[in-house]
Coordinates of C-alpha atoms in Angstrom, one line a residue:
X1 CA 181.0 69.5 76.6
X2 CA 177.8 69.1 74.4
X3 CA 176.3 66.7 76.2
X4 CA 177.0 68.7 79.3
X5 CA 175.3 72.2 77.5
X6 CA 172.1 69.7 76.3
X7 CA 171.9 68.8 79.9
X8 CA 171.7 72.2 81.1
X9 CA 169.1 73.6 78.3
X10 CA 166.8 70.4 78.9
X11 CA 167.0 71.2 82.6
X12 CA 166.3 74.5 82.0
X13 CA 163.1 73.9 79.8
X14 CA 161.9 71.7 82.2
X15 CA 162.0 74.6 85.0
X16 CA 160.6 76.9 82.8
X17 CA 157.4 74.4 81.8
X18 CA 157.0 73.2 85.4
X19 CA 157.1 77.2 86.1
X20 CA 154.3 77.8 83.7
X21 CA 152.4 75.4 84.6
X22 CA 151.4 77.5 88.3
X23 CA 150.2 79.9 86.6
X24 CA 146.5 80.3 85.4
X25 CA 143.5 82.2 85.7
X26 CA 141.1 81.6 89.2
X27 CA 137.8 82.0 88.6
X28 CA 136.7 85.4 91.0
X29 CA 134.8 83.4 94.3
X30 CA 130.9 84.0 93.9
X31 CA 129.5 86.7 95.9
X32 CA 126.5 86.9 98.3
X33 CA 124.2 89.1 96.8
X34 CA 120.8 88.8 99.1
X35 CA 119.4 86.3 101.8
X36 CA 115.6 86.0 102.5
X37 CA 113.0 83.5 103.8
X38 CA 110.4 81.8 102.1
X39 CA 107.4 79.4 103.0
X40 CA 106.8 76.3 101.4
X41 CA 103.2 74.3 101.2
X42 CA 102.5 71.1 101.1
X43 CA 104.0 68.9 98.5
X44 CA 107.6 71.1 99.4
X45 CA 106.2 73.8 97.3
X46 CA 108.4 76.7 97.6
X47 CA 106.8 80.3 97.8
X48 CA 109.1 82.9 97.6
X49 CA 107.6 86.9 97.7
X50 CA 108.3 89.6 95.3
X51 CA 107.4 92.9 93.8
X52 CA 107.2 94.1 89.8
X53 CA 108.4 97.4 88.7
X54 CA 106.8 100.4 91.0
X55 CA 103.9 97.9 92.3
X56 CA 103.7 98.0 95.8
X57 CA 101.7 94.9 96.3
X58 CA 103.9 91.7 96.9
X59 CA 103.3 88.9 94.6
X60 CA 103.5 85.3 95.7
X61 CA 105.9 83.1 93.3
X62 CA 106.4 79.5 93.1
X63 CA 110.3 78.7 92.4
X64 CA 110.1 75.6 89.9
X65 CA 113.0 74.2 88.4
X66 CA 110.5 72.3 86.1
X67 CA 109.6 75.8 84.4
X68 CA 111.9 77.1 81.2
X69 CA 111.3 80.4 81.3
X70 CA 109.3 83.3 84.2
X71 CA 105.8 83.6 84.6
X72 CA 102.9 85.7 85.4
X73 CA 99.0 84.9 86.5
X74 CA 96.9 86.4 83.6
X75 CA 94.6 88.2 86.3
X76 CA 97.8 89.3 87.9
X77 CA 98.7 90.9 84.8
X78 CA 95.2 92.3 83.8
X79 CA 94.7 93.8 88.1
X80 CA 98.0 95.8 87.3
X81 CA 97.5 96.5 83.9
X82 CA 100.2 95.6 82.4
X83 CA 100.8 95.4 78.5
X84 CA 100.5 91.8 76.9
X85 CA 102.5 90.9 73.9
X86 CA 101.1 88.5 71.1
X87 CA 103.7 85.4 70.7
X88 CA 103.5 81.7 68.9
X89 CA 105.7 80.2 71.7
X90 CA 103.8 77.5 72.9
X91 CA 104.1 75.8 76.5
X92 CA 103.1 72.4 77.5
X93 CA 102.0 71.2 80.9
X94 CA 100.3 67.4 82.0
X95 CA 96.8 68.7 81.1
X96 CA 97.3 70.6 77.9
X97 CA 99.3 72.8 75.3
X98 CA 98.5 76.2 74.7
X99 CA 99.8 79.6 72.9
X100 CA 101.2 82.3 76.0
X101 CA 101.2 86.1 75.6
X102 CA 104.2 87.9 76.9
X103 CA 104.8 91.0 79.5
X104 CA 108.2 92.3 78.5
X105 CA 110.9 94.0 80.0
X106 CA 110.0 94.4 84.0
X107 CA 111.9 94.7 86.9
X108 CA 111.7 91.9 89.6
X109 CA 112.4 93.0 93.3
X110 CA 113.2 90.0 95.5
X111 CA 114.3 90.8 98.7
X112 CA 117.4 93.0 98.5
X113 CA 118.0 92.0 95.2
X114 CA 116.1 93.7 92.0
X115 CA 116.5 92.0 88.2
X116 CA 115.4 94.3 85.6
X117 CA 114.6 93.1 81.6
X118 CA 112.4 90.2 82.5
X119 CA 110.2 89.0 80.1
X120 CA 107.2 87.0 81.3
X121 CA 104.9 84.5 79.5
X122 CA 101.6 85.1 80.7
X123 CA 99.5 81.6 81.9
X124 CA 96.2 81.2 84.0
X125 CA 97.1 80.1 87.7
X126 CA 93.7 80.2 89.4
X127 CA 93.9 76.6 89.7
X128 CA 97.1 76.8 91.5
X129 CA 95.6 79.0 93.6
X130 CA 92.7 77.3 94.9
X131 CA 94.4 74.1 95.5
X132 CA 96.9 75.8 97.9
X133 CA 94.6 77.9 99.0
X134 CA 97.2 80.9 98.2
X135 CA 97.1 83.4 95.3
X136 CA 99.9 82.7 92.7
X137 CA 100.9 85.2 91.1
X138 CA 103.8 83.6 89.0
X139 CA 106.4 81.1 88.6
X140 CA 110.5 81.8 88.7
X141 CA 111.9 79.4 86.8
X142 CA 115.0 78.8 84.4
X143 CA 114.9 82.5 83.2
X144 CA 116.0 83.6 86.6
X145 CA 118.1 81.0 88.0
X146 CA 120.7 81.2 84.8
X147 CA 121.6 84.1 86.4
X148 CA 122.7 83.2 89.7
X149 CA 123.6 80.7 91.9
X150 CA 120.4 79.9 94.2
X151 CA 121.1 78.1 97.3
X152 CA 117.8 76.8 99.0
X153 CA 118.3 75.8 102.5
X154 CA 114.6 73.7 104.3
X155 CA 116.4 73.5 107.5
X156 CA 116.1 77.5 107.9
X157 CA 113.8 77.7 105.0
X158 CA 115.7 80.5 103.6
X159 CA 117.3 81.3 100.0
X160 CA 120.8 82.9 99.5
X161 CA 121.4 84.5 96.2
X162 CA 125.0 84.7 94.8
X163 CA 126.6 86.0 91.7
X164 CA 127.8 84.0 89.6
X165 CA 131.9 82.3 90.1
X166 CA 133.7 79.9 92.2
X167 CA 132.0 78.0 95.2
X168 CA 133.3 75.7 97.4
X169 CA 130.3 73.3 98.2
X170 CA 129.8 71.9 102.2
X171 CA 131.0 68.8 102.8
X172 CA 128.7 65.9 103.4
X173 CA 127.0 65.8 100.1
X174 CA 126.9 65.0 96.4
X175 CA 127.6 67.0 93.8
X176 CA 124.9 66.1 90.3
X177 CA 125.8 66.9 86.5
X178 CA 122.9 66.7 85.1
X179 CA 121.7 67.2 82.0
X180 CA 120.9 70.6 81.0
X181 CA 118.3 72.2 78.4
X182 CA 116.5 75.3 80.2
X183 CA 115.2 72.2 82.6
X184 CA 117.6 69.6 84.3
X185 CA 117.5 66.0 83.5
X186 CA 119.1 64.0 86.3
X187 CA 119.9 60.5 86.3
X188 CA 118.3 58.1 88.8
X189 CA 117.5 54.4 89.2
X190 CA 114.0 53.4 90.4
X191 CA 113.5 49.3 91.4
X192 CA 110.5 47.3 91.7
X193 CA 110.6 43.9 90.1
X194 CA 113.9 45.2 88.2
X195 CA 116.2 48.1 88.8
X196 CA 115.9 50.8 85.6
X197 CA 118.0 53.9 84.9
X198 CA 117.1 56.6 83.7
X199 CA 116.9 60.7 83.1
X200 CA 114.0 62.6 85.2
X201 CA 113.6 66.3 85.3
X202 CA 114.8 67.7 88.0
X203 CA 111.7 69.8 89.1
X204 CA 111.0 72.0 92.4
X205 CA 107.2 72.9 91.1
X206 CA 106.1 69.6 91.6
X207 CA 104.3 69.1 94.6
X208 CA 105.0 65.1 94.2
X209 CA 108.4 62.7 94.7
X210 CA 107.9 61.1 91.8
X211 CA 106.0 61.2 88.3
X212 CA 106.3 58.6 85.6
X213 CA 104.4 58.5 82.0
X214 CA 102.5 55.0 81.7
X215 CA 105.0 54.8 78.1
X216 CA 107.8 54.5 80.9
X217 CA 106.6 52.4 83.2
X218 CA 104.6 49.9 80.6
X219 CA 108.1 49.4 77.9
X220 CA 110.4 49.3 81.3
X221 CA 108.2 46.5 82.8
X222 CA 110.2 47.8 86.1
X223 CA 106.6 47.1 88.7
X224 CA 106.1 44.3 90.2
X225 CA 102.4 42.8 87.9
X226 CA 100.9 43.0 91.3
X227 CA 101.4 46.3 92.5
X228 CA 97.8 47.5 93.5
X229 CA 97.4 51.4 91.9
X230 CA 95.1 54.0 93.5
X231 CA 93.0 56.6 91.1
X232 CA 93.8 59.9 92.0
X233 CA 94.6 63.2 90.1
X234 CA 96.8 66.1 90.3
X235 CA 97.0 69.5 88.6
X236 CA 99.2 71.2 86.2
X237 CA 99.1 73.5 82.9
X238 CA 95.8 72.8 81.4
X239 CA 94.0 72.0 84.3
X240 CA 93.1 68.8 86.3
X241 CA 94.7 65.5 85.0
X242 CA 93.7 61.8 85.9
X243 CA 96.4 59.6 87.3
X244 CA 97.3 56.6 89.7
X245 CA 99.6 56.5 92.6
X246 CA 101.5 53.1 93.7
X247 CA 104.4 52.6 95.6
X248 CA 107.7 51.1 94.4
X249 CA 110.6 49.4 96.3
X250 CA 113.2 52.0 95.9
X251 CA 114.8 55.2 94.6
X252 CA 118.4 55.9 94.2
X253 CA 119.7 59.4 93.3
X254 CA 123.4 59.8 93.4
X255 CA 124.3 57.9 96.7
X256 CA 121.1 58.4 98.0
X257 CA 119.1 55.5 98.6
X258 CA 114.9 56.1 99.2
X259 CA 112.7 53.3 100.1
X260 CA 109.2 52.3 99.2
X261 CA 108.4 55.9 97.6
X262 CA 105.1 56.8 96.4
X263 CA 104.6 57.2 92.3
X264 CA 102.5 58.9 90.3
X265 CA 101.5 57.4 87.0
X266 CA 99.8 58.8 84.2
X267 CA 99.1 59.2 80.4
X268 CA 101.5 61.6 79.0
X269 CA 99.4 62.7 76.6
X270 CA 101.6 66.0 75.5
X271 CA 104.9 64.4 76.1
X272 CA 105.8 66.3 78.9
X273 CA 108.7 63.8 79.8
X274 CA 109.8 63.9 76.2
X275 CA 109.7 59.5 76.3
X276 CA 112.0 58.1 75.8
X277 CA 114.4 60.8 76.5
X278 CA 113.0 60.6 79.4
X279 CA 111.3 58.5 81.9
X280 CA 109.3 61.3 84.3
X281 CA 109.8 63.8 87.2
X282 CA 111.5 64.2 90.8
X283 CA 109.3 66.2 92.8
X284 CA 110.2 68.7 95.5
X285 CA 108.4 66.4 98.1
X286 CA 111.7 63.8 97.4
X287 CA 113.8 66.7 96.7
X288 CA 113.1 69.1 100.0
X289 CA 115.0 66.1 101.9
X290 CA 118.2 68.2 100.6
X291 CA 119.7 71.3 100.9
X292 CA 120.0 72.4 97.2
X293 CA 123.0 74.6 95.6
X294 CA 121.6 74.9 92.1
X295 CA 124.9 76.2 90.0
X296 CA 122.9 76.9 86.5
X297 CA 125.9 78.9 85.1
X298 CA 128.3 75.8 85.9
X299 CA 125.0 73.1 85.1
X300 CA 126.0 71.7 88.3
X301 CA 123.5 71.2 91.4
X302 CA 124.9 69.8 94.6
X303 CA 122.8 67.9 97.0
X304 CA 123.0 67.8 100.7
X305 CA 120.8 65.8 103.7
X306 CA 119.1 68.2 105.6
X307 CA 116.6 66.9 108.9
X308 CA 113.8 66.5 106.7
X309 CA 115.7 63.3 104.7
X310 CA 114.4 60.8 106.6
X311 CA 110.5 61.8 107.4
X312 CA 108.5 59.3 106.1
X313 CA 106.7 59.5 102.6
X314 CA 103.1 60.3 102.6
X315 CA 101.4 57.0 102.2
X316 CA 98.1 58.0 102.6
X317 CA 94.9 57.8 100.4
X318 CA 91.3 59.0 100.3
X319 CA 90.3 60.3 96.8
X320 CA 88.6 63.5 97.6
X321 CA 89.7 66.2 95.5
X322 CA 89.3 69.6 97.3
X323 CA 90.0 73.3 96.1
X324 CA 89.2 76.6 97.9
X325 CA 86.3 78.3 96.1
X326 CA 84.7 81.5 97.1
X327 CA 86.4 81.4 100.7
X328 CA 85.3 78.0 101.1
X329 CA 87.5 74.5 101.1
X330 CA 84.8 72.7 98.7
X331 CA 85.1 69.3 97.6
X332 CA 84.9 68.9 93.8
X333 CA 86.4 65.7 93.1
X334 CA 85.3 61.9 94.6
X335 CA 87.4 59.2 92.6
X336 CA 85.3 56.3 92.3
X337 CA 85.7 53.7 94.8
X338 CA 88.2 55.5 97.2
X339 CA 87.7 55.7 100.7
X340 CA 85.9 58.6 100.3
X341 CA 83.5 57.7 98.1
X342 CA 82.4 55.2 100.5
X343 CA 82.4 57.3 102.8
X344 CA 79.8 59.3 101.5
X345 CA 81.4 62.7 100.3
X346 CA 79.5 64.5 97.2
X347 CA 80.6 66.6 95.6
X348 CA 79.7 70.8 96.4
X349 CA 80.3 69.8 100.2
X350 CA 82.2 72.8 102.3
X351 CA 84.6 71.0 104.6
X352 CA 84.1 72.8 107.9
X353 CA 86.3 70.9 110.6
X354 CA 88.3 67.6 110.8
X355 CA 88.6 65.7 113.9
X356 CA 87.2 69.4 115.5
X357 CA 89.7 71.5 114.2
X358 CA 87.6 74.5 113.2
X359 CA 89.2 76.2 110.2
X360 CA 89.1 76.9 106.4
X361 CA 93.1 76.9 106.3
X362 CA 93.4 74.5 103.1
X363 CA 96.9 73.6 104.0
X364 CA 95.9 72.7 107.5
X365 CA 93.0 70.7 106.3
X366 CA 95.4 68.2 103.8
X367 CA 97.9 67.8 106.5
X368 CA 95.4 66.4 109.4
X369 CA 94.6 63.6 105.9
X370 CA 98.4 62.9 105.8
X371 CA 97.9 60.1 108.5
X372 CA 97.9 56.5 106.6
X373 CA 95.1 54.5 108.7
X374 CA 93.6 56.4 110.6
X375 CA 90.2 57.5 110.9
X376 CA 88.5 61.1 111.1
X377 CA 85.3 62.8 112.0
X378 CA 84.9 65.2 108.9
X379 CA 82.3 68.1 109.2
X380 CA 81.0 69.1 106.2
X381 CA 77.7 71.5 104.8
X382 CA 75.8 70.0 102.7
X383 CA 73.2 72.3 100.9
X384 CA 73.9 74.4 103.8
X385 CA 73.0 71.8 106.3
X386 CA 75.4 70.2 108.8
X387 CA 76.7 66.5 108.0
X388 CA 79.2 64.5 109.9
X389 CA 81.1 61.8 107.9
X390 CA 83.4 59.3 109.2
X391 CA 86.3 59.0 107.2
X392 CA 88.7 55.7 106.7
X393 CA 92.2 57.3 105.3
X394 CA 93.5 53.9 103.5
X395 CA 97.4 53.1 103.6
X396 CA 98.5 52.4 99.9
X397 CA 101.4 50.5 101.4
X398 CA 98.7 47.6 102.4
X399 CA 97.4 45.8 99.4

């Protein structure tokens, strides 16, 4: 008789734990809040278009997972007035360090979509500006996307905006845990002469695929001792910064596997990578090969082949260095013994046409010297006189 009533209060228990156990609390699905396009530059640079506050003009943004906070161009700021706020936060890009006033408490009005209480740090983007040819106005980085789930799509070259909550992610792709700080650190392998792994930030602004401090690539020994490097230079917080680009066997992010992919290397001077933490960048010209879910509230980004993942990398090389000043796509760099060098580009010279395509559209002009090999007909003024000069774009996948 006991072991009979035991049997029935242990079966009992059982059904009431295995009952218990269905019940728990669903996270609410997350909600579409707004869908709009955007236009990216070269590098994968994403431009997405917004208004401040009551300010009719739209504002060009870069979205840049490599930024911790939400910025503003200081002439944007001083054109509309706005009031600056004296800080000691200090940023850091590759070219320098420096002290940033504030703008606080504005409204940002993305298409269909406003978020008010943003607090921007103020920076100078002029640079930016002439090397895309395109005012920027700011960056939207970690300060915004904490708030929502940002899906960026490059097949349609749109952006969907959700609140924040459950998500079922498409199928066919990888879902990354990196880790997170305001920036993402995601783990990768990169092989040469040896296969190392480490964390790289995770960073959309970068108009690169990848970006490695010399610290990393000298105490990994990872490149082969005769991989042949190219001078070149790139731009950032701070201004211009020297650097070399090479080309190493392979990259491998989650499942992904990426061959012979062109690296930047440079002195990391302000620690921008924070070595040994960390061993460099992923740029949005590796990254814009996926569609990207970026789940800050979860620190989850999810990774999905779009038709862009297998283009071919950008292999080529000619060492002119050329911004748009007053109007006019001007050269202002000529690394020393590049292609164009011997050439004979100077510096001061106004690109007018390449291979006869008239036009002072910046972005054009870099894309017709994305073709490793080939040779051009560039048109130049020099001191205001015409000057043709033929142009040998060198493959950096030859030695």
């Amino acid at each position: 008789m006991h072991k009979r009533l035991l049997l029935h209060i242990l079966c009992w228990l059982l059904t009431c734990s295995f009952v218990q156990a269905q019940e728990e609390f669903i996270t609410p699905q997350a909600k579409p809040l707004t869908r709009f396009p955007f236009t990216m530059l070269s590098g994968g640079i994403v431009i997405v278009r917004g208004r401040l506050d009551n300010i009719v003009d739209t504002l060009n943004f870069i979205l840049d997972t490599g930024s911790g906070g939400i910025s503003l161009d200081s002439a944007t700021v001083d054109e509309f007035k706005m009031a600056r706020i004296k800080s000691e936060k200090t940023i850091r890009g590759i070219a320098g360090m420096k002290v940033v006033d504030f703008t606080n408490n504005h409204t940002l009005h993305l298409p269909g979509l406003s978020v008010d209480s943003m607090d921007f740090h103020i920076n100078d983007y002029g640079l930016l500006s002439s090397v895309y040819g395109v005012k920027i106005d700011g960056i939207i980085g970690f300060s915004l996307l904490r708030k929502f789930i940002v899906k960026v799509n490059y097949d349609s070259f749109y952006i969907e905006m959700l609140k924040p909550g459950g998500i079922r992610y498409p199928k066919g792709g990888h879902l990354l845990r990196p880790m997170f700080t305001t920036l993402a650190y995601q783990n990768a392998t990169i092989a040469d002469e040896r296969a190392v792994h480490s964390k790289f930030i995770f960073d959309t602004g970068a108009g690169l695929c990848f970006l490695l401090s010399q610290d990393f690539v000298d105490d990994s020994s990872f490149l082969k001792k005769k991989r042949k490097f190219f001078a070149t230079q790139t731009e950032g917080l701070g201004g211009k910064k020297q650097m070399n680009i090479t080309v190493t066997k392979e990259v491998v992010i989650g499942p992904y596997h990426f061959k012979k992919v062109p690296v930047y290397v440079f002195d990391d001077d302000y620690n921008v990578t924070s070595y040994p933490l960390l061993g460099g960048i992923i740029g949005n010209d590796l990254l814009r090969r996926f569609n990207l879910i970026l789940n800050y509230p979860e620190q989850r980004i999810y990774i999905h082949p779009n038709k862009h993942f297998t283009d071919p990398f950008d292999y080529s090389y000619t060492g002119l260095g050329f911004y748009v000043v007053d109007g006019n796509v001007t050269v202002v760099d000529v690394m020393h013994g590049s292609p164009a060098e011997k050439a004979g580009f100077k510096e001061d010279d106004v690109i007018v046409a390449i291979d006869n395509t008239f036009t002072n559209n910046i972005q054009l002009l870099k894309n017709l010297l994305q073709n490793a090999g080939a040779k051009v007909k560039v048109l130049v003024l020099r001191e205001g006189k015409p000057v043709v000069i033929n142009l040998a774009i060198q493959n950096i996948l030859r030695k």
